[in-house]
Structure formats: C-alpha cells, structure tokens
Amino acid sequence: MSRPVFPKFPTGEDPNDPGMLAAALGKMKIGQPSTYGGKFLEKTVARPQYENFNTHTPPDITSKTRILGVCGVQPKNAAPNEDGWFLSDFFAFYHLFRGLTPNQCWMHCLDLGELVTAHGAYLHGNPFKTRKVVLDHGILNAAENLVKVSVPGGMKLKFQQKLRDECRSAARSGDQSVLVLLFGHGHAESQGIEIGTQLLKQKEFAATFAGLNVPVTILSTACFSGGWSCNNTFNKRTGEQFNKTTMMAAGPTKTSRSWNYTTSIGRACGSMFVTAFVQSLTRINDTTRIMDSDGEEEIEHTEEQEETYAEFCRSMYETLLKDIDRRGFEHDITFSAEDDAWGMCWRERIGIPLESYKQRWETLENHEADLYLHPGDAYNRDPHVTSEQEADYKRLEAADKGKNVYRGKQGASSASGGSVEASSVLGKRKTSRMYGGSVQALINQVSYLGGQYLASYPGDDEIADNGALHNHLNRVLRGDETRVEVVERCLRGVDYRMQQISFADDYLRLMAIPAPLGLQCHEFKTNRVPNIVGEGRYREMLELIFERNLFPRPFEDQGRPFMKGHDYLIAAFHLANFTKSVMVDKLDALARRIKVTFDHERAIHKEKSELEPKRRKVYKVFGINLGNMSPQKRRSRGQCLSQLSDRCTEQE
C-alpha cells in the first residue's frame, strides 16, 4: 500500500460513535419491524409478533416478476467523481437480476460507452477494501435489456409509460408482480425522486397503476425516499393510501449515503444501502435449495423454510450495522409491507426471483482497494477495523505532521491527468479578469472559503447532496484538482452554501429567537437535529419553512440543495419550545419583512435601469463618451440583483 493521505477533521473529532452503534443494535427486536425501520399502513392496530421463518411451497417467482430499473442521473453528472455512484448501484442490481425474468427493462439517458472511455470502470463497494467492477466495456458489449432515452427531459414520461404498461400486463396475467428500482437524487421539500431533469412525485408514481390490482415493490436509494414508506395517505383530498411494499435507503427526513470518495482519483463506488442489500441477498440464496441424501438438488420438494419479509428486513439492517457500516445508524433505512403482510415469505413479498445471487456476484471482476487509503483511518466505515490497524494509522499520521500533505500520484495535476498549463486560453483569460490575475488566485480564494465552509459542520462527504461538491473541493485543497471549470464550480457551490448559513443567523436575529445553545449556524452541528426533534415534529417545522421560501433554491450552477440553515432554525424552534401557532406567527412576520426588503431592492434596480439611458443622453450633450460596458461585465455586475429579483418573483 502506498503512503496514505491524511484527511483532517475540522474539529479534530473522530466521527465514529460506538455508543450510538450499540444503541441501534440493541433497539432491534426480532419479529418487531417498527424497531428496525418498519412503517405500518394501519397506525392504530396492535403490533403482532411476526415469525422469523415460514414453511411454504416455494413460489415460482422467477418467471412472474416484471423488473423495471431506472437510473435518473443526467449525463453531465454521471461521472464517478460526481453522481456516478447511482449508476454503480443501478448496474449492481442489473448483474444480480439479468436474465432471471423474461420481462425486465433497465432505463437510463446516458452514453455509457463514452462514460467508460472517459472515466474507466465503474466500481461498487467500500474503497478501503476489494470492490467489484459493475460497468466496463466488456460488460457493455454483452449487455441486454438496457434502454436509453435520448433526451433527459423525456425520461420521466417514458418511465411512467413503461411502468403503466408493465402494471397492466401484470394485472392481466392475474399472478404477476412488478419490482421497481429507482436510482437518483431525492428532494426534501416534495420527497420526489429525480428522473432525468424532472421530479417524480409519489402521487404521480401511484397514478400510473391506479385501479390495477397488482403487487408493486419499490426499492430506492434516493434521499428522503422513506417518505414514500411513511406517507400512506398521500392524497389528502381523497384519503387514498399508498399501500405498496417499499425498501428505501433513507428515512423521510434523512439523506442517503454513498461509499467514501476515493483519494486516488476521487470516485464513489455505489451506496452502502445497496451493499447491505446485496450482501443479505448473497448470504441467503445459497441455502434455499433442498438437497437429497446423495447431495443432488431435489426437483419435487414441496416445502422449505424461508425467512419472512419482517426477518429479511431485520437481517438486512443488522448486516448494515455489523458488517458494512459502523455508522449505519445514520441511514434510517425504511421498510413497508403491502397490507402490513410482514409475515409473508420475503421472496413472495418483494418479488425477488429464485436464484443463487452469491455465484452471480462473485463472477464479477475484483478491483483492489484504493492504494492511498489506510484501513485504520477513522473515515473507514468498516466495523471490522482492528485496533492494530487503527494504531498503525495513528503512527503514520503522527509521523506525517509538519510535512506537506501527500498529493498522491497526480501531484499537482488535475484528476483527468491534465495540468494547470492544460487549461484553455479562454479559461485563463476569464480567470485573470475575475479572480485576481491567475488560476492560482482562484484556487487560493476557493481554498480560503472552502476551509471556512468545511469547518462549519456541513455534514459528511458521503451524503448524496454533499458528495460531488465535497469531493471536488477536497481535491482542490490537496492540489489534485486545478481545472478552472471545476474550481469555479466549487466557488459557486461554497458561496451559495455560506449564504444559506448567513441567512439562518440573520433570520433568528430578525425573529428575536435565541441561537440554539448560544451558537451561530456555522458553529452548530445540525446532523442529528431530525433525531433529536423527532420525525413528526421535524417534518411539521420543515414544511412551515418550505412554504415561505426562506432559503433560495440553488441555481443549476450552484450544485445541490443545502439543508443546514433549515435544520438550524428547527433546532432553535425546538429548544425555544414554541407551539405551532407561535412558529407560524414568527415565520409569517419574517416572510413579510423579507418581501419588503426584496421589493425595495427591486425598485432600486428598476430605477437605475430607467435612469441609465437618460444619463447617457445628458453626458452625450456635453460631449462626454461613457464607453460601452462589455456584456460579460454587465452580466457580472447585474447578477446579484437579477437573482434577487427572480427569487422575489418566485416567492410571489
């Protein structure tokens, strides 16, 4: 193993919490799904004790399950150093299920061959350990049932049409089910899932099979996707319920998590949720077939023992905590069962085909662990890290103090192998004009602001909405990334997020609410606010904030949404013990005050726009030439006010 890179915790704290891990494991009770993420359709019924195993006749699920997988990532974000980990998850399931049913479709809007050529193989698993190659040119050459949608904007409609067709076909057959796999970002406000350029909301999803009596199971790695498990009465007007089986990577108030981005070339290799699912699946499937006395598989067996759906969910969560992630309690994996039928055999409940998945998974090519990651690093989430490995890492880290941070193989080169000199002439001119004369001046600015941002408790790097920005930013800080377009993206993303933090401080001051624990937003850890406040009350407060548009949504070039400001306000409300009516009054008063400020700024902007032509005419009479402002400068100087005006219009 090469000499490791030593990441620095902003506060010098170890992120792992053995006490929280032990508490999560201790809370789980066999046969009680509510203790490990289970959500029930009927909220008031007494919870029965579900059995671990059922004796049953094995259902012929292989030919009766229709599988529809969709990767919602857009082409511009599909690189493995950005949101490509969703594509790794997509292909992990593709390999497990490929060819097992005659009816399956895997949808995407990507040029997969171009992505592999540009970035190499896509991997899945913990980068501190051996991973699996889930996508490369060899896999693509043999691929089948992959359906490319040419325009990302058409993905959602194509998916809905295909889902409707599959559900209708399953309903006509009378004995078929549909398994839907959704891979993409989720949104906190709507709890929708990104499919191409659009959001797929729960109500829209349910409308595709309305009136059809067909079992549907949904599995998703999206942030906040657990809202689909909990929000059973999704149509408040009609009281219609979402009575489907779900397996979601994150709770309704939580973000999903990828594996760590690697240090060598900065790629993420799928999600921990999918790793836990795959490991649970491969653990079980080699023990399902009954053998006769000669060691041959019996063809005419009639009964066997199989885990119930309740037990499969419990064992999957236990696998996550014990074997996959020592911070697994942060995920808030969420399950639900159609008709609350937790006691059904798990294959029949989910619609998973009968197969030996272990053999399928093991045939995938292995890829070595990242050479620049040390297994004793506290960032390694593997629960099986030994005390010897931790001691060795600390010894190396102590020896490294006072030296320059190791830059890895690329040195000062960019992640794609180019150097500073490889930047375009146009990019250099732009950088010179805007950031003080050089690419290095831009990098210095990003390094300064990025250091402040990373010290403000913004959340883990593995959080879906943080991943791409934190990966690029950390590489800029190490000197591994110098491409102007990437560094500028970091600057825009960090600037947007620091503004959100500043807004949160201003809002508390304007509402005359004490800062939680006397700490400003950049000093306050918000990562566990949903747990402390409680799911129901947290969601209630969050919706009040969303309804008033207090925190501007990011523009496309500003990256993903950032929830720290929302969580900071919620923490302040919670500690002040406000009732809902008091919160509404304070937030309404704040929204009115903000609107007055926006109206004033917009009036000034409009007045200046109207006066400028008159001013030019007056100067021309006196023979004074003001000159023409370049379009670039005009856009740059007008950006702040135009954005303010746009956002004000959105609020109205």
XYZ file of C-alpha atoms in Angstrom:
652
model
C 0.000 0.000 0.000
C 1.272 3.474 -0.889
C 1.711 6.149 1.710
C -1.799 7.257 2.754
C -3.312 10.712 2.531
C -4.284 12.036 5.968
C -7.641 13.851 5.876
C -8.212 16.341 8.670
C -11.368 16.501 10.736
C -12.355 20.182 11.036
C -12.796 19.802 14.800
C -10.242 17.069 15.395
C -13.049 14.680 16.341
C -13.424 11.013 15.491
C -16.723 10.714 13.559
C -17.485 7.212 14.863
C -19.737 6.677 17.870
C -19.644 3.129 19.319
C -22.377 4.055 21.790
C -24.818 5.023 19.039
C -23.968 1.849 17.126
C -24.600 -0.316 20.213
C -27.882 1.503 20.857
C -29.064 0.904 17.283
C -28.242 -2.792 17.516
C -29.839 -3.095 20.946
C -33.057 -1.465 19.789
C -33.785 -4.137 17.156
C -36.239 -6.816 18.270
C -36.831 -9.994 16.299
C -40.320 -10.058 14.820
C -40.970 -6.349 15.522
C -40.409 -4.367 12.278
C -41.008 -0.983 13.927
C -37.684 -1.402 15.779
C -35.686 -1.512 12.531
C -37.349 0.927 10.151
C -40.694 -0.766 9.534
C -43.655 1.522 8.767
C -47.225 0.264 9.067
C -50.248 1.034 6.929
C -52.593 0.948 9.899
C -51.236 3.251 12.608
C -53.502 2.194 15.446
C -53.577 -1.597 15.327
C -51.668 -3.612 17.913
C -48.366 -4.866 16.574
C -48.207 -8.677 16.431
C -45.015 -10.636 16.943
C -44.014 -11.858 13.470
C -42.377 -15.219 12.924
C -38.782 -15.485 11.684
C -39.427 -18.273 9.196
C -42.322 -19.715 7.259
C -42.746 -23.237 5.957
C -44.171 -22.935 2.469
C -44.286 -24.200 -1.058
C -41.633 -22.222 -2.989
C -43.410 -19.820 -5.360
C -42.316 -19.746 -8.987
C -41.304 -16.107 -8.827
C -38.592 -16.414 -11.497
C -40.975 -16.063 -14.426
C -43.651 -13.985 -12.714
C -41.815 -10.819 -11.697
C -41.578 -7.858 -14.034
C -38.493 -5.769 -13.245
C -38.192 -2.094 -14.145
C -34.994 -0.271 -13.144
C -34.285 3.390 -13.872
C -31.137 5.465 -13.338
C -32.250 9.079 -13.188
C -28.783 10.688 -13.300
C -28.235 13.248 -16.065
C -25.268 12.869 -18.471
C -23.471 15.958 -17.145
C -23.421 14.497 -13.606
C -22.825 10.816 -14.351
C -19.035 10.719 -13.854
C -17.924 8.502 -10.950
C -16.434 11.547 -9.190
C -19.888 13.157 -9.103
C -23.212 11.262 -9.104
C -21.923 8.162 -10.879
C -22.395 6.113 -7.710
C -26.104 5.922 -8.593
C -25.061 4.281 -11.868
C -22.904 1.819 -9.900
C -25.963 0.888 -7.815
C -28.054 0.557 -10.973
C -25.587 -1.902 -12.508
C -25.128 -3.837 -9.257
C -28.793 -4.831 -9.433
C -28.607 -5.296 -13.198
C -25.983 -8.009 -12.716
C -27.971 -9.745 -9.985
C -31.253 -9.883 -11.922
C -30.129 -10.000 -15.544
C -31.823 -12.789 -17.476
C -33.761 -14.142 -14.481
C -37.130 -12.986 -15.781
C -38.307 -12.621 -19.377
C -39.817 -9.219 -18.607
C -37.302 -6.641 -17.451
C -36.188 -3.208 -18.604
C -33.303 -1.013 -17.425
C -33.724 2.652 -18.391
C -31.175 5.483 -18.472
C -30.317 8.585 -20.538
C -26.523 8.156 -20.672
C -23.865 7.394 -23.250
C -22.452 4.502 -21.249
C -19.623 3.736 -23.675
C -18.451 7.344 -23.611
C -18.548 7.406 -19.809
C -16.442 4.258 -19.512
C -13.960 5.545 -22.102
C -13.621 8.855 -20.253
C -13.550 7.593 -16.658
C -12.704 3.904 -16.718
C -14.623 1.134 -14.981
C -17.429 1.863 -12.533
C -16.971 0.055 -9.210
C -19.088 -0.969 -6.242
C -18.080 -1.344 -2.599
C -16.013 0.073 0.232
C -12.908 1.773 -1.273
C -10.859 0.632 1.740
C -11.486 -2.973 0.610
C -11.685 -5.002 -2.597
C -14.542 -3.799 -4.810
C -16.468 -5.228 -7.763
C -16.366 -3.947 -11.351
C -20.013 -3.405 -12.310
C -19.537 -1.495 -15.587
C -16.807 -1.561 -18.221
C -16.582 -2.054 -21.983
C -16.729 -5.847 -21.706
C -19.951 -5.680 -19.684
C -21.477 -3.205 -22.138
C -20.675 -5.399 -25.119
C -22.685 -8.246 -23.581
C -25.499 -6.094 -22.147
C -29.170 -6.683 -22.872
C -32.459 -5.029 -21.909
C -30.714 -1.646 -21.495
C -32.978 1.103 -22.836
C -31.514 4.548 -23.478
C -33.809 7.562 -23.520
C -32.174 10.067 -25.855
C -33.352 13.234 -24.077
C -33.033 13.539 -20.250
C -36.127 15.741 -20.246
C -38.171 12.833 -21.600
C -37.063 10.285 -19.010
C -39.908 10.780 -16.556
C -42.661 10.406 -19.160
C -41.013 7.349 -20.753
C -40.647 5.730 -17.327
C -44.277 6.398 -16.409
C -45.474 4.941 -19.706
C -43.331 1.835 -19.276
C -44.444 1.365 -15.657
C -48.086 1.661 -16.692
C -47.601 -0.949 -19.421
C -45.851 -3.367 -17.042
C -48.527 -2.997 -14.371
C -51.324 -3.540 -16.899
C -49.633 -6.675 -18.227
C -49.112 -7.982 -14.689
C -52.751 -7.287 -13.804
C -53.997 -9.119 -16.911
C -51.935 -12.187 -16.050
C -53.506 -12.396 -12.608
C -50.399 -13.786 -10.893
C -47.522 -11.447 -11.733
C -45.847 -8.711 -9.661
C -43.747 -5.648 -10.510
C -40.393 -4.747 -8.931
C -39.357 -1.099 -9.460
C -35.795 0.095 -8.756
C -35.265 3.882 -8.600
C -31.744 5.357 -8.525
C -31.362 9.130 -8.301
C -31.386 12.158 -6.038
C -34.353 12.906 -3.798
C -35.779 16.283 -2.743
C -36.562 17.206 0.839
C -39.481 19.522 0.075
C -41.535 17.321 -2.270
C -39.899 13.978 -1.431
C -39.822 13.428 -5.182
C -37.081 11.488 -6.979
C -35.108 12.972 -9.878
C -35.683 11.175 -13.170
C -33.597 12.964 -15.786
C -34.395 16.666 -15.475
C -37.733 16.226 -13.700
C -39.060 15.147 -10.314
C -41.190 12.033 -9.961
C -43.527 12.549 -7.011
C -45.244 9.810 -5.052
C -48.700 10.861 -6.235
C -47.597 10.725 -9.886
C -45.977 7.338 -9.370
C -49.145 5.907 -7.827
C -51.305 7.309 -10.629
C -49.561 5.071 -13.163
C -51.138 1.928 -11.714
C -54.302 3.411 -10.226
C -57.193 0.957 -10.411
C -54.925 -2.010 -11.136
C -54.801 -4.857 -8.634
C -51.127 -5.724 -8.925
C -48.414 -6.180 -6.243
C -45.735 -3.495 -6.653
C -42.462 -3.307 -4.711
C -40.328 -0.164 -4.814
C -36.643 -0.001 -3.869
C -34.841 3.349 -3.993
C -31.520 4.872 -2.970
C -32.833 8.465 -3.067
C -32.580 10.902 -0.176
C -35.823 11.310 1.804
C -37.315 8.326 -0.060
C -38.608 6.933 3.230
C -41.409 9.451 2.884
C -42.933 7.030 0.374
C -42.993 4.370 3.096
C -44.462 6.666 5.772
C -46.795 8.845 3.725
C -49.512 6.243 3.323
C -52.304 8.795 2.909
C -50.519 10.633 0.115
C -53.709 12.156 -1.323
C -55.279 14.141 1.494
C -58.231 15.208 -0.658
C -59.409 11.664 -1.419
C -57.798 9.834 1.503
C -56.161 7.463 -0.975
C -53.410 5.344 0.543
C -50.073 4.235 -0.887
C -50.356 0.585 0.056
C -47.200 -0.860 -1.502
C -44.098 -2.700 -0.337
C -41.077 -0.386 -0.101
C -37.395 -0.684 0.762
C -35.820 2.778 0.993
C -32.230 3.843 1.681
C -33.162 6.871 3.810
C -35.944 7.996 6.107
C -38.354 10.835 5.238
C -36.061 13.386 6.913
C -32.696 11.799 6.092
C -30.228 11.793 3.210
C -28.861 8.659 1.567
C -25.135 7.944 1.571
C -22.584 6.729 -0.935
C -19.345 4.999 -0.100
C -16.381 7.316 0.558
C -14.940 9.090 -2.454
C -11.508 7.640 -3.149
C -8.362 9.657 -2.600
C -6.507 8.400 -5.678
C -8.876 9.623 -8.400
C -11.891 10.796 -6.391
C -14.627 8.304 -7.318
C -17.542 6.979 -5.269
C -18.434 3.301 -5.659
C -22.142 2.888 -5.057
C -24.113 3.167 -1.827
C -23.818 1.350 1.479
C -27.533 0.543 1.362
C -27.127 -1.452 -1.856
C -24.020 -3.184 -0.470
C -26.072 -4.282 2.551
C -28.897 -5.490 0.312
C -26.530 -7.412 -1.975
C -24.732 -8.987 0.978
C -28.044 -10.059 2.526
C -29.203 -11.479 -0.785
C -25.997 -13.416 -1.421
C -25.984 -14.702 2.176
C -29.420 -16.268 1.821
C -29.648 -17.586 -1.687
C -27.161 -20.421 -1.463
C -29.183 -22.039 1.334
C -32.625 -22.075 -0.239
C -32.478 -25.247 -2.304
C -33.098 -28.577 -0.579
C -30.707 -31.464 -1.337
C -31.458 -35.172 -1.282
C -29.370 -37.777 0.513
C -26.980 -38.045 -2.455
C -26.242 -34.334 -2.442
C -28.328 -33.721 -5.567
C -30.922 -30.960 -5.711
C -34.443 -32.279 -5.293
C -36.799 -31.311 -8.070
C -40.030 -32.479 -6.444
C -39.673 -30.957 -2.961
C -42.851 -29.347 -1.658
C -41.904 -27.395 1.446
C -38.944 -25.450 2.784
C -38.076 -22.938 5.482
C -37.670 -19.347 4.359
C -37.318 -16.029 6.149
C -40.391 -13.862 6.457
C -40.268 -10.369 4.999
C -40.032 -8.967 8.533
C -36.974 -11.104 9.261
C -35.324 -10.300 5.929
C -35.605 -6.573 6.687
C -34.221 -7.085 10.184
C -31.288 -9.172 8.983
C -30.507 -6.621 6.264
C -30.405 -3.781 8.795
C -28.285 -5.921 11.110
C -25.907 -6.651 8.225
C -25.553 -2.930 7.615
C -24.686 -2.262 11.263
C -22.479 -5.280 11.968
C -20.695 -5.896 8.650
C -20.989 -2.815 6.418
C -21.022 0.500 8.282
C -20.118 1.272 11.895
C -22.128 4.474 11.476
C -25.073 2.617 9.971
C -27.444 4.231 12.484
C -27.198 7.425 10.402
C -29.002 5.896 7.409
C -32.528 5.443 8.787
C -33.379 2.678 6.294
C -37.162 2.433 5.916
C -39.412 -0.521 5.001
C -43.117 -1.081 4.487
C -45.234 -4.112 3.546
C -48.334 -4.109 1.358
C -51.397 -4.776 3.544
C -48.969 -4.947 6.509
C -48.229 -8.534 5.456
C -44.852 -8.749 7.188
C -45.301 -12.455 7.849
C -45.177 -13.453 4.163
C -42.095 -15.200 2.800
C -39.700 -12.471 1.741
C -39.349 -13.662 -1.877
C -43.084 -13.633 -2.400
C -43.456 -10.278 -0.660
C -40.717 -8.476 -2.639
C -40.916 -10.415 -5.886
C -37.236 -11.364 -5.905
C -36.573 -14.236 -8.342
C -35.297 -17.554 -7.002
C -31.591 -17.727 -7.809
C -28.102 -18.125 -6.350
C -27.004 -14.481 -6.241
C -23.750 -15.235 -4.463
C -22.443 -17.017 -7.530
C -23.556 -14.180 -9.786
C -21.880 -11.545 -7.618
C -18.648 -13.472 -7.245
C -18.237 -13.855 -11.009
C -17.808 -10.061 -11.310
C -14.207 -8.920 -11.624
C -12.480 -7.764 -8.425
C -10.811 -4.372 -8.150
C -8.215 -3.680 -5.479
C -8.681 -1.289 -2.573
C -7.607 2.330 -3.053
C -3.838 2.359 -2.545
C -3.941 5.779 -0.859
C -6.435 4.814 1.835
C -5.295 3.188 5.073
C -7.790 0.757 6.665
C -7.096 2.236 10.114
C -8.423 5.639 9.058
C -11.451 6.706 11.112
C -13.191 7.520 7.820
C -13.224 3.794 7.034
C -16.755 2.740 7.937
C -15.936 -0.978 8.072
C -16.996 -2.283 11.532
C -14.203 -4.875 11.413
C -11.285 -2.417 11.557
C -8.816 -3.807 14.079
C -7.116 -1.932 16.900
C -3.758 -2.774 15.263
C -4.842 -1.072 12.032
C -6.021 1.996 13.925
C -2.739 2.195 15.851
C -0.706 1.860 12.654
C -2.665 4.667 11.010
C -2.175 6.975 14.011
C 1.548 6.224 13.983
C 1.809 7.159 10.300
C -0.331 10.248 10.841
C 1.897 11.424 13.715
C 4.995 10.941 11.563
C 3.356 12.976 8.797
C 2.699 16.046 10.963
C 4.748 19.017 9.957
C 5.258 17.719 6.441
C 3.492 18.704 3.246
C 0.277 16.788 2.698
C 0.928 13.933 0.311
C -0.684 14.662 -3.044
C -0.950 11.181 -4.489
C 0.058 10.011 -7.932
C -1.185 13.036 -9.815
C 0.779 15.588 -7.791
C -0.320 18.999 -8.972
C -2.091 17.580 -11.993
C -5.796 17.512 -12.481
C -7.921 14.463 -11.818
C -8.067 13.690 -15.525
C -4.309 13.767 -15.939
C -4.038 17.349 -17.233
C -2.039 20.103 -15.557
C -2.587 23.784 -14.899
C -0.992 24.523 -18.279
C -3.643 22.389 -19.959
C -6.382 24.889 -19.062
C -7.866 26.651 -22.050
C -6.652 30.124 -23.027
C -10.205 31.369 -22.711
C -10.423 29.940 -19.210
C -7.155 31.632 -18.216
C -8.296 34.988 -19.544
C -11.573 34.693 -17.698
C -9.780 33.712 -14.513
C -7.320 36.574 -14.873
C -10.120 39.067 -15.310
C -12.362 37.827 -12.488
C -10.152 36.385 -9.751
C -7.045 38.473 -9.463
C -4.815 37.577 -12.370
C -4.144 33.838 -12.286
C -5.537 30.362 -11.868
C -3.677 30.189 -8.568
C -5.523 33.279 -7.324
C -8.803 31.484 -7.982
C -7.554 28.346 -6.208
C -6.395 30.448 -3.240
C -9.834 32.030 -2.980
C -11.591 28.663 -3.119
C -9.139 27.206 -0.596
C -9.830 30.014 1.870
C -13.623 29.900 1.534
C -13.623 26.109 1.298
C -11.695 25.817 4.544
C -14.267 28.007 6.296
C -17.115 26.009 4.798
C -15.717 22.590 5.737
C -15.186 23.822 9.316
C -18.879 24.784 9.604
C -20.209 21.231 10.134
C -21.808 20.937 6.656
C -22.400 17.189 7.005
C -20.492 14.107 5.879
C -18.846 13.856 2.475
C -20.867 10.708 1.725
C -24.250 12.462 1.951
C -25.802 12.440 -1.522
C -26.231 16.225 -1.734
C -22.670 16.814 -0.472
C -20.769 14.164 -2.404
C -19.792 15.820 -5.686
C -19.018 19.254 -4.174
C -17.019 17.892 -1.236
C -15.096 15.525 -3.488
C -14.051 18.307 -5.872
C -13.384 20.742 -3.022
C -11.163 18.318 -1.122
C -9.178 17.637 -4.281
C -8.712 21.374 -4.832
C -7.491 21.784 -1.256
C -4.997 18.919 -1.717
C -3.749 20.357 -5.004
C -5.027 17.409 -7.054
C -7.620 19.423 -8.984
C -6.720 22.608 -10.882
C -9.098 22.724 -13.843
C -10.652 26.184 -13.972
C -14.199 24.976 -14.664
C -14.114 22.591 -11.676
C -12.572 25.133 -9.291
C -15.178 27.711 -10.352
C -17.956 25.206 -9.662
C -16.549 24.754 -6.166
C -16.524 28.513 -5.658
C -20.166 28.881 -6.731
C -21.257 25.930 -4.602
C -19.406 27.066 -1.480
C -20.566 30.670 -1.904
C -24.199 29.546 -2.152
C -23.926 27.379 0.960
C -22.181 30.038 3.033
C -25.003 32.413 2.093
C -27.536 29.918 3.440
C -25.631 29.761 6.729
C -25.590 33.551 6.926
C -29.332 33.741 6.174
C -30.064 31.395 9.084
C -28.215 33.647 11.550
C -30.000 36.738 10.194
C -33.413 35.086 10.413
C -33.045 34.211 14.085
C -31.941 37.751 14.829
C -34.922 39.231 12.946
C -37.351 36.878 14.739
C -35.715 37.625 18.119
C -35.144 33.924 18.807
C -32.112 32.862 20.859
C -29.395 30.983 18.973
C -29.507 27.266 19.873
C -27.023 26.622 22.676
C -25.736 30.154 22.057
C -24.017 29.020 18.846
C -24.154 30.603 15.405
C -25.122 28.451 12.453
C -21.523 27.764 11.362
C -20.702 26.596 14.912
C -23.730 24.344 15.395
C -23.841 20.639 14.479
C -27.123 20.029 12.701
C -26.579 16.437 11.550
C -28.680 14.899 14.337
C -31.404 17.533 14.582
C -34.050 15.262 12.948
C -33.350 12.522 15.518
C -33.474 14.906 18.478
C -36.620 16.741 17.386
C -38.480 13.619 16.262
C -39.673 12.693 12.796
C -43.211 14.082 13.012
C -42.419 17.447 14.605
C -39.317 17.890 12.441
C -41.332 17.388 9.261
C -44.004 19.816 10.503
C -41.413 22.552 11.126
C -39.652 21.855 7.837
C -42.863 22.267 5.851
C -43.511 25.632 7.542
C -40.085 26.824 6.380
C -40.519 25.434 2.858
C -43.914 27.124 2.484
C -42.301 30.539 2.999
C -39.319 30.054 0.652
C -36.906 31.433 3.230
C -33.860 29.751 1.722
C -33.431 30.285 -2.039
C -33.107 27.119 -4.070
C -29.753 26.742 -5.807
C -29.422 27.630 -9.461
C -28.151 24.839 -11.665
C -24.524 26.015 -11.477
C -24.653 26.229 -7.655
C -24.962 22.499 -7.052
C -27.279 20.533 -4.812
C -29.664 21.844 -2.100
C -28.229 22.505 1.363
C -30.322 21.845 4.473
C -28.121 23.202 7.265
C -29.968 26.524 7.501
C -33.353 24.797 7.740
C -32.093 22.444 10.448
C -30.557 25.336 12.411
C -33.913 27.171 12.528
C -35.680 23.955 13.538
C -33.182 23.419 16.369
C -33.843 26.969 17.603
C -37.633 26.469 17.461
C -37.332 23.154 19.279
C -35.131 24.480 22.077
C -37.406 27.501 22.494
C -40.334 25.040 22.869
C -42.588 27.047 20.542
C -46.081 25.871 19.679
C -47.030 25.624 16.017
C -49.098 28.834 16.178
C -46.142 30.785 17.586
C -43.852 29.438 14.870
C -46.376 30.385 12.186
C -46.668 33.944 13.536
C -42.911 34.438 13.689
C -42.267 32.945 10.248
C -45.076 34.970 8.664
C -43.684 38.188 10.149
C -40.224 37.262 8.862
C -41.563 36.489 5.369
C -43.343 39.875 5.232
C -40.172 41.667 6.269
C -38.127 39.850 3.634
C -40.686 40.729 0.961
C -40.486 44.420 1.853
C -36.695 44.270 1.509
C -36.950 42.464 -1.846
C -39.489 44.995 -3.146
C -37.219 47.871 -2.126
C -34.172 46.338 -3.825
C -36.161 45.591 -6.960
C -37.447 49.163 -7.114
C -33.878 50.473 -6.882
C -32.795 48.095 -9.632
C -35.675 49.217 -11.856
C -34.962 52.896 -11.196
C -31.315 52.505 -12.138
C -32.285 50.685 -15.312
C -34.625 53.533 -16.320
C -32.140 56.310 -15.437
C -29.139 54.885 -17.292
C -30.333 55.780 -20.865
C -31.241 59.314 -19.708
C -27.847 59.673 -18.045
C -26.085 58.657 -21.240
C -28.075 61.243 -23.263
C -27.138 64.059 -20.844
C -23.450 63.163 -20.995
C -23.595 62.964 -24.775
C -24.893 66.559 -24.948
C -21.732 67.665 -23.146
C -19.519 65.565 -25.429
C -18.577 63.043 -22.760
C -18.283 59.428 -24.004
C -19.094 56.928 -21.254
C -18.000 53.975 -23.384
C -19.751 50.657 -23.647
C -19.761 48.125 -20.868
C -18.880 44.666 -22.111
C -21.649 42.046 -21.994
C -19.541 39.994 -19.578
C -19.170 42.856 -17.100
C -22.811 43.812 -17.474
C -23.882 40.278 -16.671
C -21.441 40.022 -13.786
C -22.486 43.282 -12.154
C -26.185 42.663 -12.646
C -26.153 39.096 -11.469
C -26.866 39.647 -7.787
C -29.804 42.000 -8.341
C -31.284 39.926 -11.145
C -31.121 36.801 -8.993
C -32.711 38.698 -6.136
C -35.491 39.858 -8.453
C -36.059 36.354 -9.823
C -36.288 34.854 -6.358
C -38.632 37.591 -5.221
C -40.878 36.772 -8.180
C -40.785 33.083 -7.204
C -41.966 33.925 -3.699
C -44.874 35.978 -5.016
